[in-house]
XYZ file of C-alpha atoms in Angstrom:
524
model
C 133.501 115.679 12.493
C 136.798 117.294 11.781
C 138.168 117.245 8.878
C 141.857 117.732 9.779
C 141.502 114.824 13.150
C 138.893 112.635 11.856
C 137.542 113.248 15.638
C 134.774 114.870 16.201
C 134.688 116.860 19.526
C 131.395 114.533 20.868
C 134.015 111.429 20.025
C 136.643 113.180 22.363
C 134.162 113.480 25.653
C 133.456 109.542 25.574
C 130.900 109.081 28.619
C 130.465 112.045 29.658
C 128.929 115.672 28.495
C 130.133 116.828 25.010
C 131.203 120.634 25.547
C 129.789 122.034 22.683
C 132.393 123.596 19.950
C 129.560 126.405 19.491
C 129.906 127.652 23.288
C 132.460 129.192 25.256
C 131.055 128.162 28.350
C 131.401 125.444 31.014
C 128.948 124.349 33.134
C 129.614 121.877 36.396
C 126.981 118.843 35.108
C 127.638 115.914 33.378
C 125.833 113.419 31.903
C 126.280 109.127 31.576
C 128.890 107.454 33.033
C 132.136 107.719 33.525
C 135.617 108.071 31.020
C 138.191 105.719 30.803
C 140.950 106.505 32.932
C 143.447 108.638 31.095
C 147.045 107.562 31.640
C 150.288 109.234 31.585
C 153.318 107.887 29.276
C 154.798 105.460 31.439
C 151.144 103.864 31.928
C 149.979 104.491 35.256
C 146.942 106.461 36.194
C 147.618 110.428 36.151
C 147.123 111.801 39.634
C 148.669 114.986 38.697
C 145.936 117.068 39.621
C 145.727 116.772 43.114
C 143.165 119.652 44.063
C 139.364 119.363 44.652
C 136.947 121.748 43.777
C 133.859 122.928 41.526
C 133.981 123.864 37.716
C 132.023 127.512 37.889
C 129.763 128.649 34.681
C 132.054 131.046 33.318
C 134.045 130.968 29.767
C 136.077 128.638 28.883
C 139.447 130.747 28.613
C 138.607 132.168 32.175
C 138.811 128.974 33.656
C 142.052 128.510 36.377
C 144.837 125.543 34.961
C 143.924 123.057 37.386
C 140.158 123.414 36.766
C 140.644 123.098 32.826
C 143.069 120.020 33.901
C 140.953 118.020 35.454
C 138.003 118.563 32.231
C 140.685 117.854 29.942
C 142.028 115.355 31.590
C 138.572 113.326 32.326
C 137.534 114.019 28.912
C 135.171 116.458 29.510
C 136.996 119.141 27.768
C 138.845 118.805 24.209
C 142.513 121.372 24.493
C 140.711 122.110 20.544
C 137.826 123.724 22.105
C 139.694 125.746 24.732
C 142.520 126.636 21.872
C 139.175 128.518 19.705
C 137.882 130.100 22.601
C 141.195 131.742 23.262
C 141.817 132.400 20.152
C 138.324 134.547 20.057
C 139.239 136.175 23.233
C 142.972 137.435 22.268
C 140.777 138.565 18.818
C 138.227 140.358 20.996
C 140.346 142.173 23.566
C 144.179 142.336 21.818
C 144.003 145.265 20.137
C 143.616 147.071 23.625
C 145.645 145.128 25.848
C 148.476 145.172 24.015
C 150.492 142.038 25.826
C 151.665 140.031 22.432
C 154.505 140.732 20.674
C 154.454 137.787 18.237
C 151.369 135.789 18.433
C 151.522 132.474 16.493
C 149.859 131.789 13.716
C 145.892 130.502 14.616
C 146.627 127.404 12.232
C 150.100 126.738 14.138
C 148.334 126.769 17.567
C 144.852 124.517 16.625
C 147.605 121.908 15.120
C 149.114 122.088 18.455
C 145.532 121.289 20.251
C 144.460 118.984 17.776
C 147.616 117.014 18.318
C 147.094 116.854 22.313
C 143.518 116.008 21.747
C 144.270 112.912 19.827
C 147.107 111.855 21.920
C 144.798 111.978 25.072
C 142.278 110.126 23.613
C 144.856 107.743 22.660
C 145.333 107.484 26.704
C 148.258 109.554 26.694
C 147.527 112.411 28.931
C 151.053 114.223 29.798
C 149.981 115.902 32.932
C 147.962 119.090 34.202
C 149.067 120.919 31.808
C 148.943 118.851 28.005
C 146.341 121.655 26.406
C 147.032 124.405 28.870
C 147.387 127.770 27.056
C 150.636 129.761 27.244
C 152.132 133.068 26.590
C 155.867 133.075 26.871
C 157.760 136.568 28.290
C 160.374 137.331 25.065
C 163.129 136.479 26.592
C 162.528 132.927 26.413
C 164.443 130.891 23.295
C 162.188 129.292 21.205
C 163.575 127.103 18.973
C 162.809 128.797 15.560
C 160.757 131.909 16.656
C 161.870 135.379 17.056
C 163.074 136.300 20.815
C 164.371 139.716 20.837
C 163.542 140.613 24.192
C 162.410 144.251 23.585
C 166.294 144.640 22.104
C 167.456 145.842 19.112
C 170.284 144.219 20.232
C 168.771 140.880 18.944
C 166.529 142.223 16.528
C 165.632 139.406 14.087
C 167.537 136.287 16.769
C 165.701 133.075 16.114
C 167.600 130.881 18.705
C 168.304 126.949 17.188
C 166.593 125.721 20.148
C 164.152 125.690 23.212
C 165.486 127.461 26.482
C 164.542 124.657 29.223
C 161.778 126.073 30.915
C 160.322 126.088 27.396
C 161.041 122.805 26.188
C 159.837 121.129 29.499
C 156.372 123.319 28.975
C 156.226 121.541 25.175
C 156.860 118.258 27.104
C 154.098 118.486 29.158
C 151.871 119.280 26.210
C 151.084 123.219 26.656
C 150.070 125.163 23.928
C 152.026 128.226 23.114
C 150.109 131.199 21.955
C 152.924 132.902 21.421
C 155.897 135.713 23.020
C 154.394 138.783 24.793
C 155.912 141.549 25.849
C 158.973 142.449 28.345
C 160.723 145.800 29.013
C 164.271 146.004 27.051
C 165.989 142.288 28.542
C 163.687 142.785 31.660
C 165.290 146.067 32.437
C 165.097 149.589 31.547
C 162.062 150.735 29.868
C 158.713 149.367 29.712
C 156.710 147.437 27.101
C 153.892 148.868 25.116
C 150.804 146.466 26.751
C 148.123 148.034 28.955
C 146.693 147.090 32.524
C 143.509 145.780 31.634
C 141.427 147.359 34.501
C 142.935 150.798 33.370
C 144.168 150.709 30.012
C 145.709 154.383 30.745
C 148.265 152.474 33.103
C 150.854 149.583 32.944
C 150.905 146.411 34.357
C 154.248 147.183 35.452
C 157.688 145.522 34.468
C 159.289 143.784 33.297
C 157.025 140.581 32.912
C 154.144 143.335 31.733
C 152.677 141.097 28.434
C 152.603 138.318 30.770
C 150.713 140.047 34.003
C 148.548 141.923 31.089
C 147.253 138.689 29.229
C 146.053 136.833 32.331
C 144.043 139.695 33.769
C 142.531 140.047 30.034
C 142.148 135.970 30.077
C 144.373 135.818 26.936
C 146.051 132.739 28.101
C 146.255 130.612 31.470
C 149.661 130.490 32.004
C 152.330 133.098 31.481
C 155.908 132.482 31.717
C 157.916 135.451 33.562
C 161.105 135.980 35.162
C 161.901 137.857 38.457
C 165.101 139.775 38.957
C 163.686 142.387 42.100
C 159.710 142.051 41.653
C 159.339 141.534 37.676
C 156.863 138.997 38.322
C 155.202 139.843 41.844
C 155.117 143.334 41.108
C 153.409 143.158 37.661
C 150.857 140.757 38.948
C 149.623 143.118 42.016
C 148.946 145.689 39.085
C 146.579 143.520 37.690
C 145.350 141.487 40.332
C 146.549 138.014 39.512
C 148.558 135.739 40.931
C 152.417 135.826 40.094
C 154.916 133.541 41.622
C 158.916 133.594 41.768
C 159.826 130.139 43.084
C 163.076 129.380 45.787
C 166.303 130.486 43.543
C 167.113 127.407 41.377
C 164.198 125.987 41.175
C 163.719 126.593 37.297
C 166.188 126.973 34.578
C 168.102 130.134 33.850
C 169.283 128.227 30.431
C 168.095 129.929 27.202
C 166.718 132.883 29.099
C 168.390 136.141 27.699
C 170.013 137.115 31.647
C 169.388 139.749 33.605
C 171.199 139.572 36.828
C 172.190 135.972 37.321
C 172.591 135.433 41.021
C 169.441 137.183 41.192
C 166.899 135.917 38.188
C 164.203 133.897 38.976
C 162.149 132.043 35.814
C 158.521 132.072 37.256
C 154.395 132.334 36.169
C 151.932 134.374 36.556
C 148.594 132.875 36.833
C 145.086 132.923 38.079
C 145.637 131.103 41.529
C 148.404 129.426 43.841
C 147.129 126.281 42.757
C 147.869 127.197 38.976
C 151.160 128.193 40.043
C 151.963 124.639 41.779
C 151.292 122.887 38.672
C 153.168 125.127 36.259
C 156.498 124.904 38.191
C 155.895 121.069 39.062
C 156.325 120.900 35.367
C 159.127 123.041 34.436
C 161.396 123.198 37.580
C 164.052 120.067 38.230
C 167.654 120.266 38.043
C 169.211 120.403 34.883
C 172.501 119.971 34.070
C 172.781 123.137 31.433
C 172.475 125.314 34.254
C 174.625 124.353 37.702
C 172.908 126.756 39.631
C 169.644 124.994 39.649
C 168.663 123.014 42.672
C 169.930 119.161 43.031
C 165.919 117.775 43.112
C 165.390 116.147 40.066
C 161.448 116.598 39.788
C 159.387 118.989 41.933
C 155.638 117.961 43.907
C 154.440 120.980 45.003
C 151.012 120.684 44.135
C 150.922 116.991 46.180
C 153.245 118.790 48.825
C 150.610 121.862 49.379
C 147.947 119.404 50.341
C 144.109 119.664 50.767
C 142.799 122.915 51.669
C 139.313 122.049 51.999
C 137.480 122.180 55.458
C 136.824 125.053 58.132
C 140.380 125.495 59.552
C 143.215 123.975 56.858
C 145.791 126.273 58.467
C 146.063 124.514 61.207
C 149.424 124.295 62.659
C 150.598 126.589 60.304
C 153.002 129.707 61.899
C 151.995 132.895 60.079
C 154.303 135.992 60.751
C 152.872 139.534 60.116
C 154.839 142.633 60.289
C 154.601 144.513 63.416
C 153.403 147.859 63.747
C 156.136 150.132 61.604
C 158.236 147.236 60.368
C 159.820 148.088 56.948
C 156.929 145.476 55.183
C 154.203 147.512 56.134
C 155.423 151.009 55.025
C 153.497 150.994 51.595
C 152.071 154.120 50.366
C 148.446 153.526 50.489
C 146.123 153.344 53.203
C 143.390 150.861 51.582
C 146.357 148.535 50.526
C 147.071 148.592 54.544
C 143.469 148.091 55.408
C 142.851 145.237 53.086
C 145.675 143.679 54.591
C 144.537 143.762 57.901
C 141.401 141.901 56.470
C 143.234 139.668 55.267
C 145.293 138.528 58.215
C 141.746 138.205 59.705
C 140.625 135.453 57.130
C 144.085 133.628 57.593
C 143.271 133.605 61.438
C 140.019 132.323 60.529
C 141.763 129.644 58.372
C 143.325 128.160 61.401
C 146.752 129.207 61.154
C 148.440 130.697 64.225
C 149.758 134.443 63.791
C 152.371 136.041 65.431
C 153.693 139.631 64.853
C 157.561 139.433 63.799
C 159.990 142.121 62.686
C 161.432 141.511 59.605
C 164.806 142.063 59.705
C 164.495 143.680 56.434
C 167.187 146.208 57.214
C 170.802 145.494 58.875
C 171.916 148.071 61.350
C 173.327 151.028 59.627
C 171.423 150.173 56.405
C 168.389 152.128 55.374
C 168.191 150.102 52.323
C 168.699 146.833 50.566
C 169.247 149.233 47.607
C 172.807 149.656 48.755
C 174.175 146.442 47.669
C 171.392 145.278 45.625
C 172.098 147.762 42.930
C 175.438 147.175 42.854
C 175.376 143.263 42.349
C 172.685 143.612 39.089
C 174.579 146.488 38.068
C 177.951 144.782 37.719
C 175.848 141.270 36.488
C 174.248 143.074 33.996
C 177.554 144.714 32.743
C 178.915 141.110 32.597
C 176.772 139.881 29.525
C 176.377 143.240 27.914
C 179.785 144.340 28.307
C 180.642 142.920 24.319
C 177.638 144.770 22.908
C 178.467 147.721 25.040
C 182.183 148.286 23.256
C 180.887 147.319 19.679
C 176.960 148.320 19.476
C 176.431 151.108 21.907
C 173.722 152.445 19.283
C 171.370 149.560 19.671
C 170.907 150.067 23.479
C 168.237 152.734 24.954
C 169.873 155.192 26.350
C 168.179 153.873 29.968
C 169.461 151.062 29.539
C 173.297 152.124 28.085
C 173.526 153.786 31.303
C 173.170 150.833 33.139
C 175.096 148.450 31.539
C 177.945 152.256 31.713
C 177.332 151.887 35.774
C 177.841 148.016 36.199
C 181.521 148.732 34.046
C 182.383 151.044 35.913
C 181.911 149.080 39.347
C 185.575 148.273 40.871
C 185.868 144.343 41.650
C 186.848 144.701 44.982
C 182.994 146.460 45.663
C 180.784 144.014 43.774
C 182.537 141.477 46.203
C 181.370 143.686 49.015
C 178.112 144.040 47.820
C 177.725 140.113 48.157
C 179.566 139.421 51.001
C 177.649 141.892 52.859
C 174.429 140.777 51.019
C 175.433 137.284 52.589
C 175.179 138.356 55.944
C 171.750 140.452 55.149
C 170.371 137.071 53.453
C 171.303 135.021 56.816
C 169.773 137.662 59.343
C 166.704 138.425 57.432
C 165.969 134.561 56.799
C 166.346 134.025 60.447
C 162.998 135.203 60.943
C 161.895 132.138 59.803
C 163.315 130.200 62.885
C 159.905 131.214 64.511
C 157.385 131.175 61.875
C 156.286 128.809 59.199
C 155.625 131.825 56.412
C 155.363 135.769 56.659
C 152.650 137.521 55.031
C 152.748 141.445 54.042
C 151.269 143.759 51.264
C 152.300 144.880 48.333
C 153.858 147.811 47.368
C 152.789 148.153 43.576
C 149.746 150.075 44.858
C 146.487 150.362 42.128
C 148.444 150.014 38.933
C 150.966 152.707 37.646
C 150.243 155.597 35.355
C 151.598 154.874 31.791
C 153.357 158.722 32.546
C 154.561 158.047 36.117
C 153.774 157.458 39.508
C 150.217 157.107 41.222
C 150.127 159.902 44.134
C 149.841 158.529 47.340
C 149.715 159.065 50.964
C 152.991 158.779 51.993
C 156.737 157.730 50.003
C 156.997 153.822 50.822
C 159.442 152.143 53.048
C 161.627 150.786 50.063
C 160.790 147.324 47.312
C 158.658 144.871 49.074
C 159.588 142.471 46.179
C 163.491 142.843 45.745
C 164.238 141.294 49.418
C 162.791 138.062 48.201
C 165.319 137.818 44.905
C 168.185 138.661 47.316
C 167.437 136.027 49.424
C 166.541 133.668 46.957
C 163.263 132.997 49.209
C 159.555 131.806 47.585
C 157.442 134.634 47.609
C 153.566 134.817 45.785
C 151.508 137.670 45.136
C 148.052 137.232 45.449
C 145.265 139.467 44.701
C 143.247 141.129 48.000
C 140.211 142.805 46.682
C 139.884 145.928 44.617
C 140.388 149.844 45.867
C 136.962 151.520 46.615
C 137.970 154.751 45.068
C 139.821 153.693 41.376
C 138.462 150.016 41.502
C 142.386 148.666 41.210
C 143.277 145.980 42.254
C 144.976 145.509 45.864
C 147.854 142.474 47.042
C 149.715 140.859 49.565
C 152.610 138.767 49.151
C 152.991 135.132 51.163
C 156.921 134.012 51.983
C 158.648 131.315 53.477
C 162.571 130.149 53.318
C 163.854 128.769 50.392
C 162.640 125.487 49.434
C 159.693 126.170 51.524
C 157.957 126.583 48.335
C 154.565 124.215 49.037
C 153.994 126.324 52.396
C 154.301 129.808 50.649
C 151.770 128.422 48.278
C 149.551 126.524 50.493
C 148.749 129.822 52.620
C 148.219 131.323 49.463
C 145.568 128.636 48.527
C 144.073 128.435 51.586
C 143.062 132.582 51.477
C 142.228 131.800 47.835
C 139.400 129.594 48.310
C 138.103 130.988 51.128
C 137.897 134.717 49.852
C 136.682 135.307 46.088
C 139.066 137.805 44.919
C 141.012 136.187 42.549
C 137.701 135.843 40.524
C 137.882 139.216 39.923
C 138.210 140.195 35.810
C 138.425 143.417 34.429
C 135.393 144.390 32.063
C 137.208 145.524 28.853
């Protein structure tokens, strides 16, 4: 029994096999017959996690969301159990990773579990993810923690309440481990955590805590933010899955900005189907931010439907680059090759593939870069301006300089940098009149060096990520295998147009469970 519920963990898996407190392991048996139905608040049956599928042997904080969902959820799994063996992991692997920056107290979190525990047993399951674990980027307000953001421009803030991405995660009954790390307000220079499959390297920026604790299994969900690849770029680093929803989708409010027109609240995970659930939860219109979408709750998961059987693509339009289209001019030649293997399984899958060109690039443009820089330039300027005038001092000087170049932007040429990014965003979506989603590889190539670069064949194309904030489109980075020379890990991303979320994802999924990459864990 425990002495602080009154519950012992046997008591929590009624009819069904207790999962030991001793263990840290699942297995896919059970034993006697079957739990009561769990319910949700409103007192219908939960049918919030929509995907089928095995529960592997493997440790308990390795586990994807949706497959710890559906344990906790039947019973089969107390959120107390899976809050200790996270806890022993972040004890057994922190110290080298590197991705918190204020983990919460060990007392403050079990209270947390306990209480989801004894609502659910009480019938009130909240959804996939009541008992989830969570690590939130530090630029999140939390309603009485720290967020500084990397800054010492808010050294010390304790916002007076939860951002709404946040709040809507405490809703839904995740646990938050705690804040982990982010370069200075997403921008600028890096954080201190490690790549776990090379602690020598970075994860990448700016969601780097985030994209670090789910390779090292430190949490299931983390909470990121996207300006030009912050979350899609990170996760190809470590080989997990990180995905920036349409623009809209989730929240900007209580999220320290970057580049409003451009930042994109997101997750990084272990799989698409992970991803589904997370912003199912969080994203909805809310009425502290106009600039989110007019859908008041999001069904993505439901909306991504079954991927099970031989050919789930089926009917599906998949558009890959054509031979020397800006998407495929990435620096590294197994990157390339892994794609092509890829593209083979999605053929396999069903889908139908057609070779399209981009579009990436309007006539006379060699580079997004052109306009892109200028509109987070100036944006960036526009909430730092204050700080700029009265507390130069507590700015890197990296990042000074770029709040210095946004000022010094005339009007007249931020409103060119839009207008023209308008008619960019309406060529390069048109792409999508012929295809259902486009799939290409990354460009964050086996990790970066904590000192620089990572030499490579040739100098890529330009950002395979920042084309997707610009257009506001879905994009998801999924993991493609591992290098055969510095065992990194390898990517593609999967796109659609906006609010074509559920197709980006279910391509995604599809590759997912028919290849076993994403199992993939560093050995630290």
């Amino acid at each position: 029994m425990s002495a602080a519920t009154g519950l012992s963990r046997r008591g929590f898996v009624t009819g069904a096999a207790a999962v030991a407190a001793t263990t840290t392991a699942v297995t896919a048996a059970t034993t006697g017959g079957a739990a009561a139905e769990p319910t949700t608040r409103s007192g219908t049956p939960s049918t919030d996690v929509p995907f089928k599928g095995h529960t592997p042997d493997v440790p308990l904080y390795d586990l994807e969301v949706w497959q710890a969902a559906q344990l906790i959820r039947s019973r089969r799994l107390s959120p107390v159990d899976l809050a200790e063996a996270t806890l022993a992991r972040i004890a057994e692997v922190e110290s080298r990773v590197l991705a918190f920056v204020n983990p919460y107290p060990a007392a403050e979190v079990l209270a947390a579990a306990r209480a989801a525990e004894q609502e659910i047993r009480r019938g009130h399951y909240r959804g996939p993810l009541h008992g989830i674990t969570i690590g939130l980027k530090d630029i999140y307000f939390t309603k009485g923690k720290v967020t500084e953001g990397n800054s010492k421009l808010y050294e010390g803030f304790v916002p007076d309440f939860d951002g709404t991405a946040v709040a809507r995660l405490k809703a839904a009954g995740a646990i938050v481990f705690g804040k982990v790390g982010t370069s200075e307000l997403a921008t600028a220079t890096v954080s201190a955590a490690n790549n776990p499959w090379d602690l020598l390297r970075t994860p990448g920026g700016s969601s780097s805590g985030s994209a670090a604790g789910i390779a090292a299994s430190e949490f299931m969900v983390g909470v990121g933010t996207c300006t030009g690849g912050s979350i899609r770029g990170p996760a190809a680093n470590v080989g997990v899955t990180g995905f920036k929803p349409t623009y809209g989708t989730v929240s900007l409010h209580g999220i320290f900005p970057l580049a409003w027109s451009m930042d994109h609240p997101g997750c990084l995970v272990h799989s698409a189907r992970d991803a589904a659930l997370v912003i199912d939860a969080v994203g909805g219109q809310d009425d502290l931010d106009p600039l989110t979408r007019q859908v008041k709750r999001y069904q993505i998961a439901k909306e991504m439907g079954d991927n099970g059987g031989r050919r789930p693509l089926r009917g599906v339009v998949v558009g890959v680059p054509a031979p020397g289209d800006f998407l495929l001019g990435v620096p590294n030649d197994e990157e390339l090759a892994a794609f092509d293997r890829a593209v083979s399984v999605v053929r396999s899958l069903g889908a139908t593939v057609r070779t399209v060109r981009s579009k990436a690039l309007l006539p006379g443009l060699s580079s997004v870069s052109s306009f892109y820089d200028t509109v987070r330039s100036v944006e960036v300027a526009a909430y730092q301006h204050q700080n700029l005038l009265t507390r130069p001092e507590k700015m890197s000087e990296d990042y000074r300089n770029k709040v210095v170049a946004g000022v010094l932007v005339p009007g007249h040429t931020y409103v060119q940098a839009q207008r023209v990014r308008r008619l960019w965003r309406d060529e390069f979506l048109s792409m999508f009149d012929d295809i259902d989603v486009i799939i290409h590889p990354a460009d964050n190539i086996a990790g970066l060096k904590a000192g620089g670069g990572v030499p490579s064949a040739r100098p890529s194309s330009g950002s395979k990520t920042n084309i997707w904030n610009l257009s506001g489109a879905p994009a998801v980075a999924i993991p493609t295998g591992l290098s055969r020379a510095e065992r990194m890990p390898l990517s593609m991303q999967c796109a659609a147009k906006p609010g074509n979320d559920a197709l980006a994802l279910k391509v995604a999924d599809a590759f997912q469970q028919a290849t076993d990459f994403l199992l993939a864990r560093p050995a630290l």
